[in-house]
Amino acid sequence: MNVAAAVLAVALVAAATVWGVSPYLTAVGLIALGLVPFFASFERQGPAAREVVLLAVLVALAVASRAVFALVPHFKPMAAIVMIAGIALGSRRGFFVGALAALASGFLFGQGPWTPWQMLAFGAAGLTAGALAARGLIPRDQLSLPRRIALAAGGFLFVVLVLGPILDTSSLMLMMAKITPASAVAIYLAGLPVNLIHGAATALTLFFAANPLLNQLARVRRKYGLRALPGPARSDGPVSD
């Protein structure tokens, strides 16, 4: 699947260059090709019903966290919930929760050509958090105070430096008929205050909610025999993702 997606991506870029397809449509196509392997690999695993239910609950919680603060401009805790899902359940499931939460929240806040970018951005949050947990850099439960502070700071930086700029790139390609260095700088600078607020929401949510949610998810894994991911954890043995 990854090889086929790479071949299709090269073909898409080549066709866009020859036929003059807009860079925005090209980028959306590339993002779609990037999402397909994750969903296909998840489907091949044949997850148990209890795992599907758990993932659905986490997606609903992520969407609800965004809806609750809808009246507060740019204050969205959704990325933090997605990161917690990635830490507890792994990078693949974290990506799935993030991408699906972005898609589902779009039915509340509006779907559009920006939706694939949101799926990619929030999916990347779960993917990154899960990868760090798998390497033992983030414990899966019972985070100490210094770890909670580090996690909150890391979440803030990820939103400001990665997730936010991905969404800003969507705005750049959607709003600008011709992309120039000046227009790119203007869009990214305009998005910085938004990303700072979004990052602050993520940091606060991680600091206060990470331990309760991670501890609860650890208990759910033990109770229902759900597999943990590679990497050290106090309560679960390492099992393949």
Coordinates of C-alpha atoms in Angstrom, one line a residue:
M1 CA 0.0 0.0 0.0
N2 CA 2.8 2.5 0.8
V3 CA 4.6 1.7 -2.5
A4 CA 1.4 2.1 -4.5
A5 CA 0.6 5.4 -2.7
A6 CA 4.1 6.7 -3.4
V7 CA 3.7 5.8 -7.1
L8 CA 0.3 7.5 -7.3
A9 CA 1.7 10.6 -5.5
V10 CA 4.5 10.9 -8.1
A11 CA 2.0 10.4 -10.9
L12 CA -0.2 13.1 -9.4
V13 CA 2.6 15.6 -9.1
A14 CA 3.7 14.9 -12.6
A15 CA 0.2 15.3 -14.0
A16 CA -0.4 18.5 -12.0
T17 CA 2.9 19.9 -13.4
V18 CA 2.0 19.0 -17.0
W19 CA -1.7 20.0 -16.9
G20 CA -1.4 23.0 -14.6
V21 CA -3.6 21.7 -11.9
S22 CA -3.9 24.1 -8.9
P23 CA -1.4 23.4 -6.1
Y24 CA -4.3 23.3 -3.6
L25 CA -6.0 20.4 -5.4
T26 CA -2.7 18.7 -5.8
A27 CA -2.0 19.0 -2.1
V28 CA -5.4 17.7 -1.2
G29 CA -4.8 14.7 -3.4
L30 CA -1.5 14.0 -1.8
I31 CA -2.9 14.2 1.7
A32 CA -5.7 11.8 0.7
L33 CA -3.0 9.3 -0.5
G34 CA -1.2 9.7 2.7
L35 CA -4.3 8.9 4.8
V36 CA -5.3 5.8 2.8
P37 CA -2.4 3.5 4.1
F38 CA -3.2 4.3 7.7
F39 CA -6.9 3.5 7.5
A40 CA -6.1 0.4 5.3
S41 CA -3.6 -1.0 7.8
F42 CA -6.0 -0.4 10.7
E43 CA -8.7 -2.3 8.8
R44 CA -6.5 -5.2 8.1
Q45 CA -5.9 -5.7 11.8
G46 CA -9.5 -6.7 12.3
P47 CA -9.8 -4.9 15.7
A48 CA -12.1 -6.4 18.3
A49 CA -15.5 -4.8 18.9
R50 CA -14.3 -3.5 22.3
E51 CA -11.4 -1.7 20.7
V52 CA -13.6 -0.1 18.1
V53 CA -16.0 1.1 20.9
L54 CA -13.0 2.5 22.8
L55 CA -11.7 4.4 19.7
A56 CA -15.2 5.7 19.0
V57 CA -15.5 7.0 22.6
L58 CA -12.2 8.8 22.2
V59 CA -13.2 10.3 18.9
A60 CA -16.5 11.5 20.5
L61 CA -14.6 12.9 23.4
A62 CA -12.2 14.8 21.1
V63 CA -15.1 16.2 19.1
A64 CA -17.0 17.1 22.3
S65 CA -13.9 18.9 23.7
R66 CA -13.9 21.1 20.6
A67 CA -17.6 21.7 20.7
V68 CA -17.7 22.7 24.4
F69 CA -15.2 25.6 23.8
A70 CA -16.8 26.6 20.4
L71 CA -17.6 30.1 21.8
V72 CA -14.0 30.7 22.9
P73 CA -12.1 31.8 19.7
H74 CA -9.4 29.3 18.7
F75 CA -9.4 27.6 22.1
K76 CA -9.5 23.9 21.1
P77 CA -8.5 21.1 23.4
M78 CA -9.1 18.5 20.7
A79 CA -5.4 18.0 19.9
A80 CA -4.6 17.2 23.5
I81 CA -7.3 14.4 23.6
V82 CA -5.9 13.0 20.3
M83 CA -2.3 13.0 21.8
I84 CA -3.5 11.2 24.9
A85 CA -5.2 8.6 22.7
G86 CA -1.9 8.1 20.8
I87 CA 0.1 7.8 24.1
A88 CA -2.3 5.2 25.5
L89 CA -3.0 3.2 22.4
G90 CA -0.2 3.8 20.0
S91 CA 0.7 5.9 16.9
R92 CA -1.5 4.0 14.5
R93 CA -4.6 4.3 16.7
G94 CA -3.6 7.9 17.6
F95 CA -3.6 8.8 14.0
F96 CA -6.9 7.1 13.4
V97 CA -8.5 9.0 16.4
G98 CA -7.1 12.3 15.2
A99 CA -8.1 12.0 11.6
L100 CA -11.6 10.7 12.4
A101 CA -12.2 13.4 15.1
A102 CA -11.2 16.1 12.6
L103 CA -13.6 14.6 10.0
A104 CA -16.4 14.2 12.5
S105 CA -16.0 17.7 14.0
G106 CA -16.4 19.0 10.5
F107 CA -20.1 18.0 10.6
L108 CA -20.5 20.5 13.4
F109 CA -18.2 23.3 12.3
G110 CA -18.4 22.9 8.5
Q111 CA -16.8 20.6 5.9
G112 CA -14.7 21.9 3.0
P113 CA -11.5 21.6 1.1
W114 CA -9.7 22.2 4.4
T115 CA -11.0 19.0 5.9
P116 CA -8.2 16.7 4.6
W117 CA -5.6 19.1 6.0
Q118 CA -7.3 19.0 9.4
M119 CA -7.4 15.2 9.3
L120 CA -3.7 15.2 8.5
A121 CA -2.8 17.7 11.2
F122 CA -4.7 16.1 14.0
G123 CA -3.7 12.7 12.8
A124 CA -0.1 13.7 13.0
A125 CA -0.6 14.8 16.6
G126 CA -1.8 11.3 17.6
L127 CA 0.9 9.7 15.5
T128 CA 3.7 11.7 17.0
A129 CA 2.5 11.2 20.6
G130 CA 2.2 7.5 20.1
A131 CA 5.7 7.2 18.5
L132 CA 7.2 9.0 21.5
A133 CA 5.4 6.8 24.0
A134 CA 6.5 3.7 22.1
R135 CA 10.1 4.8 22.6
G136 CA 9.6 5.3 26.3
L137 CA 9.8 9.1 26.2
I138 CA 6.2 9.4 27.5
P139 CA 4.9 7.0 30.2
R140 CA 1.4 5.6 29.4
D141 CA 0.1 6.3 32.9
Q142 CA 0.9 8.0 36.2
L143 CA 2.9 10.9 34.9
S144 CA 5.0 12.7 37.5
L145 CA 4.7 16.5 37.7
P146 CA 7.9 17.1 35.7
R147 CA 6.6 14.7 33.0
R148 CA 3.2 16.5 32.9
I149 CA 5.0 19.8 32.5
A150 CA 7.2 18.4 29.8
L151 CA 4.2 16.9 28.0
A152 CA 2.2 20.2 28.2
A153 CA 5.2 22.1 26.8
G154 CA 5.7 19.5 24.0
G155 CA 2.1 19.7 23.1
F156 CA 2.2 23.5 22.9
L157 CA 5.3 23.4 20.7
F158 CA 3.8 20.7 18.4
V159 CA 0.7 22.8 17.8
V160 CA 2.6 26.0 17.2
L161 CA 5.3 24.5 15.1
V162 CA 3.6 21.6 13.3
L163 CA -0.2 21.3 13.6
G164 CA -0.9 25.0 13.2
P165 CA 1.4 25.5 10.2
I166 CA -0.2 22.6 8.4
L167 CA -3.6 24.3 8.8
D168 CA -2.0 27.6 7.8
T169 CA -0.7 25.9 4.6
S170 CA -4.3 25.0 3.8
S171 CA -5.3 28.7 4.2
L172 CA -2.4 29.8 2.1
M173 CA -3.4 27.5 -0.8
L174 CA -7.1 28.3 -0.4
M175 CA -6.9 32.1 -0.2
M176 CA -4.0 32.9 -2.5
A177 CA -4.5 32.5 -6.3
K178 CA -0.7 32.9 -6.7
I179 CA 1.6 31.9 -3.8
T180 CA 4.6 34.2 -3.3
P181 CA 7.1 34.4 -0.4
A182 CA 5.4 37.6 0.8
S183 CA 1.9 36.0 0.8
A184 CA 3.3 32.9 2.6
V185 CA 4.9 35.0 5.3
A186 CA 1.7 37.1 5.7
I187 CA -0.5 33.9 6.1
Y188 CA 1.9 32.2 8.6
L189 CA 2.3 35.4 10.7
A190 CA -1.5 35.9 10.7
G191 CA -1.9 32.4 11.9
L192 CA 0.6 32.6 14.7
P193 CA -1.7 34.2 17.3
V194 CA -4.3 31.6 16.5
N195 CA -1.7 28.8 16.9
L196 CA -0.5 30.3 20.2
I197 CA -4.1 30.1 21.7
H198 CA -4.6 26.7 20.2
G199 CA -1.2 25.6 21.7
A200 CA -2.2 27.0 25.1
A201 CA -5.4 25.1 25.1
T202 CA -3.5 21.9 24.2
A203 CA -1.0 22.5 27.0
L204 CA -3.6 23.2 29.7
T205 CA -5.6 20.1 28.7
L206 CA -2.5 17.9 28.7
F207 CA -1.4 19.2 32.1
F208 CA -4.7 18.7 33.8
A209 CA -6.3 15.8 31.9
A210 CA -3.5 13.6 30.9
N211 CA -3.1 11.6 34.1
P212 CA -6.9 11.0 34.7
L213 CA -7.4 9.9 31.1
L214 CA -4.2 7.8 30.8
N215 CA -4.9 6.1 34.1
Q216 CA -8.5 5.3 33.0
L217 CA -7.3 4.0 29.6
A218 CA -4.7 1.8 31.3
R219 CA -7.5 0.3 33.5
V220 CA -9.6 -0.3 30.4
R221 CA -6.7 -2.1 28.6
R222 CA -6.2 -4.3 31.6
K223 CA -9.9 -5.1 32.1
Y224 CA -10.6 -6.0 28.5
G225 CA -7.2 -7.4 27.5
L226 CA -6.5 -4.7 24.9
R227 CA -3.0 -4.8 23.6
A228 CA -0.5 -2.2 24.7
L229 CA 2.2 -0.9 22.5
P230 CA 5.9 -1.4 22.4
G231 CA 7.8 0.6 25.0
P232 CA 8.1 0.6 28.8
A233 CA 4.9 0.9 30.9
R234 CA 4.3 0.2 34.5
S235 CA 1.0 -1.7 34.0
D236 CA 1.2 -3.4 30.5
G237 CA 3.7 -5.7 28.9
P238 CA 5.0 -4.7 25.5
V239 CA 3.0 -6.2 22.7
S240 CA 3.3 -5.5 19.0
D241 CA 1.2 -2.6 17.6

